[in-house]
Amino acid sequence: MEDKKWALVTGGSRGIGRATCAEMARAGYNVVINYKSNEPAAQETLRLVKEAGGDGEIVQFDVVDAAATQAVLARLLKEHKIHALVNNAGITADGLFAMMPRQNWQSVIQTSLDGFYNVTKPILMSMLRVKKGCSIVTIASVSGIIGNRGQANYSAAKAGLIGASKALAKEIARLGIRVNVVAPGLIETEMIKDAPRDIILQLIPMERIGMPEEVARVVRFLCSDDASYITGQVISVNGGMV
């Protein structure tokens, strides 16, 4: 099993995370699938990973919980060398800023930004021993680039991920570790299940909602040697919205 490179995908039990796990398996990786609470969904992702030709395991931890994350990753890093990290875990708690409860602000910010720190730092310390060929890709959002009404918390969180990734990319580029961001637009996931389709389609020049697999293929590219001279970039996958 250790002949293959390993990838860790946070929030890998559904949506973009699940599609990314399967795509990384098709690219030749074994995959560690992180999930917060839905074990059956994570097991289904693992099945898809194996179906795609890879192997892997599921690991349960909440990226916001620093102690739990550290404990799981310490065990994981004793067993595997992680060559690719995909920071995908994120949540929404939409509402107009003027009426937004503090908890809705904090939970969204913490999941994205504290989660980024809690996962990326220990993985990075391990990558520093491997260096060449390692890649960190973080999933942001079009909301973090242009903002979105009713998503001040989500837009702030995703914009923060872009800034953190750009800074980190500059810090470690000389070490051979690349850091990039993928910023999806409206993608066919649970996050938009209640969105008014007729309205949101008017916002997309391509006049369709994207698929998780279309985002996952960009993540796979950024983790591959084909992207060996790409770091500190934000790649938008949004049908032409910006």
XYZ file of C-alpha atoms in Angstrom, residues 30-237:
208
model
C -4.375 6.186 -1.848
C -6.756 8.437 0.033
C -7.398 9.274 3.673
C -11.014 10.408 3.884
C -11.812 12.723 6.778
C -15.375 13.064 8.005
C -16.971 14.814 10.951
C -20.015 12.686 11.797
C -21.503 10.766 8.850
C -19.616 7.470 8.858
C -21.877 5.694 6.323
C -21.266 8.504 3.834
C -17.512 8.262 4.429
C -17.666 4.509 3.881
C -19.432 5.125 0.582
C -16.628 7.479 -0.439
C -14.113 4.786 0.444
C -16.026 2.345 -1.747
C -15.798 4.797 -4.642
C -12.073 5.252 -4.009
C -11.527 1.500 -4.258
C -13.745 1.327 -7.323
C -11.513 3.983 -8.905
C -8.420 1.850 -8.354
C -7.098 3.265 -5.110
C -7.142 2.233 -1.489
C -7.509 4.212 1.684
C -9.113 4.665 5.044
C -11.618 6.869 6.795
C -10.718 9.034 9.789
C -13.157 10.848 12.037
C -12.355 14.244 13.497
C -13.814 17.732 13.539
C -11.241 20.093 12.000
C -12.304 22.778 14.505
C -11.240 20.570 17.429
C -7.504 21.194 17.608
C -6.730 18.452 20.137
C -8.711 15.758 18.327
C -7.259 16.758 14.973
C -3.710 16.700 16.331
C -4.208 13.270 17.897
C -5.590 11.674 14.741
C -2.997 13.252 12.460
C -0.138 12.224 14.758
C -1.218 8.605 14.414
C -1.834 8.971 10.701
C 1.550 10.512 9.977
C 3.312 7.626 11.699
C 1.714 5.282 9.171
C 1.713 7.282 5.921
C 3.608 10.021 4.142
C 1.040 12.523 2.932
C 2.011 13.984 -0.444
C -1.221 15.860 -1.107
C -3.537 17.707 1.279
C -6.927 18.964 0.156
C -8.553 21.324 2.659
C -12.201 20.940 1.715
C -14.107 20.986 5.016
C -16.463 23.932 5.281
C -19.968 24.897 6.330
C -22.505 27.622 5.635
C -24.819 29.493 7.985
C -26.323 32.103 5.706
C -28.156 35.231 6.732
C -28.000 38.989 6.442
C -25.106 40.375 8.448
C -27.286 42.799 10.421
C -29.246 39.854 11.850
C -26.460 37.266 12.013
C -26.008 35.580 15.407
C -22.451 35.509 16.700
C -22.495 31.700 16.651
C -23.213 31.673 12.903
C -20.277 33.981 12.322
C -17.900 32.025 14.531
C -18.820 28.520 13.366
C -18.255 29.299 9.691
C -15.010 31.192 10.314
C -13.677 28.528 12.668
C -14.430 25.611 10.365
C -12.599 27.204 7.457
C -9.761 29.139 9.090
C -9.109 27.255 12.332
C -9.625 24.055 10.340
C -7.008 25.187 7.830
C -4.505 25.835 10.622
C -5.291 22.688 12.622
C -4.867 20.367 9.639
C -2.323 22.120 7.451
C 0.337 22.797 10.079
C 1.009 19.181 11.127
C 0.729 17.935 7.545
C 3.127 20.642 6.401
C 5.668 19.679 9.054
C 5.562 16.147 7.680
C 5.776 17.362 4.070
C 8.937 19.295 4.925
C 10.667 15.923 5.241
C 9.406 14.831 1.807
C 9.434 18.192 -0.004
C 9.498 17.525 -3.731
C 6.155 16.639 -5.244
C 4.037 17.680 -2.267
C 0.996 19.878 -2.770
C -1.607 21.640 -0.652
C -4.889 22.616 -2.298
C -7.600 24.496 -0.438
C -11.194 24.775 -1.579
C -12.411 28.367 -1.311
C -15.383 29.825 -3.206
C -16.423 32.473 -5.665
C -17.964 34.101 -2.572
C -14.472 34.679 -1.223
C -13.560 36.601 -4.382
C -16.619 38.731 -5.113
C -18.674 38.426 -1.923
C -22.261 37.265 -1.813
C -25.345 38.772 -0.234
C -26.319 36.868 2.897
C -22.886 35.250 3.196
C -20.684 37.770 4.982
C -19.372 34.992 7.247
C -18.780 32.511 4.402
C -17.235 35.153 2.144
C -14.917 36.256 4.943
C -13.889 32.679 5.687
C -13.157 31.830 2.071
C -11.342 35.112 1.434
C -9.230 34.342 4.491
C -8.310 30.955 3.054
C -7.169 32.629 -0.145
C -4.961 35.059 1.767
C -3.512 32.363 4.016
C -2.762 30.110 1.055
C -1.049 32.858 -0.925
C 1.140 33.726 2.071
C 2.003 30.096 2.763
C 2.837 29.517 -0.893
C 5.473 32.273 -0.740
C 6.944 30.887 2.470
C 7.533 27.349 1.216
C 7.874 27.619 -2.571
C 11.657 27.235 -2.402
C 11.195 23.961 -0.535
C 9.331 22.353 -3.423
C 5.898 22.313 -1.771
C 3.161 23.988 -3.786
C 0.081 25.714 -2.332
C -2.935 26.644 -4.452
C -6.621 27.429 -4.138
C -9.616 26.236 -6.113
C -12.602 28.601 -5.960
C -15.803 26.883 -7.121
C -18.925 28.734 -8.127
C -22.356 27.148 -7.930
C -21.799 23.397 -7.805
C -24.369 20.611 -7.594
C -24.038 19.815 -3.879
C -26.219 19.886 -0.781
C -25.194 23.509 -0.188
C -27.401 24.712 -3.052
C -30.230 22.184 -2.802
C -32.724 24.866 -1.703
C -31.430 27.621 -3.998
C -33.825 29.099 -6.610
C -32.443 27.531 -9.781
C -34.118 29.902 -12.209
C -32.476 32.867 -10.498
C -29.003 31.455 -10.000
C -28.754 30.226 -13.577
C -29.045 33.835 -14.671
C -25.807 34.548 -12.800
C -23.802 31.952 -14.721
C -22.676 32.769 -18.282
C -22.502 29.059 -19.132
C -26.131 28.765 -17.966
C -25.663 25.597 -15.955
C -24.616 24.528 -12.483
C -21.216 22.858 -12.194
C -20.614 19.282 -11.103
C -18.367 18.227 -8.210
C -16.259 16.187 -10.613
C -15.393 19.338 -12.566
C -13.890 20.845 -9.428
C -12.181 17.592 -8.469
C -10.366 17.366 -11.798
C -8.798 20.786 -11.199
C -7.699 19.694 -7.716
C -6.141 16.556 -9.197
C -4.281 18.652 -11.776
C -2.892 20.996 -9.127
C -1.616 18.019 -7.137
C 0.070 16.487 -10.186
C 3.489 17.001 -11.704
C 1.714 18.731 -14.623
C 1.298 21.695 -12.235
C 4.926 21.648 -11.110
C 5.415 25.410 -11.735
C 2.090 26.560 -10.306
C 1.892 27.871 -6.753
C 0.116 30.694 -4.941
C -2.705 30.719 -7.479
C -6.493 30.813 -7.263
C -8.193 28.762 -9.973
C -11.873 29.621 -10.407
C -14.287 26.900 -11.498
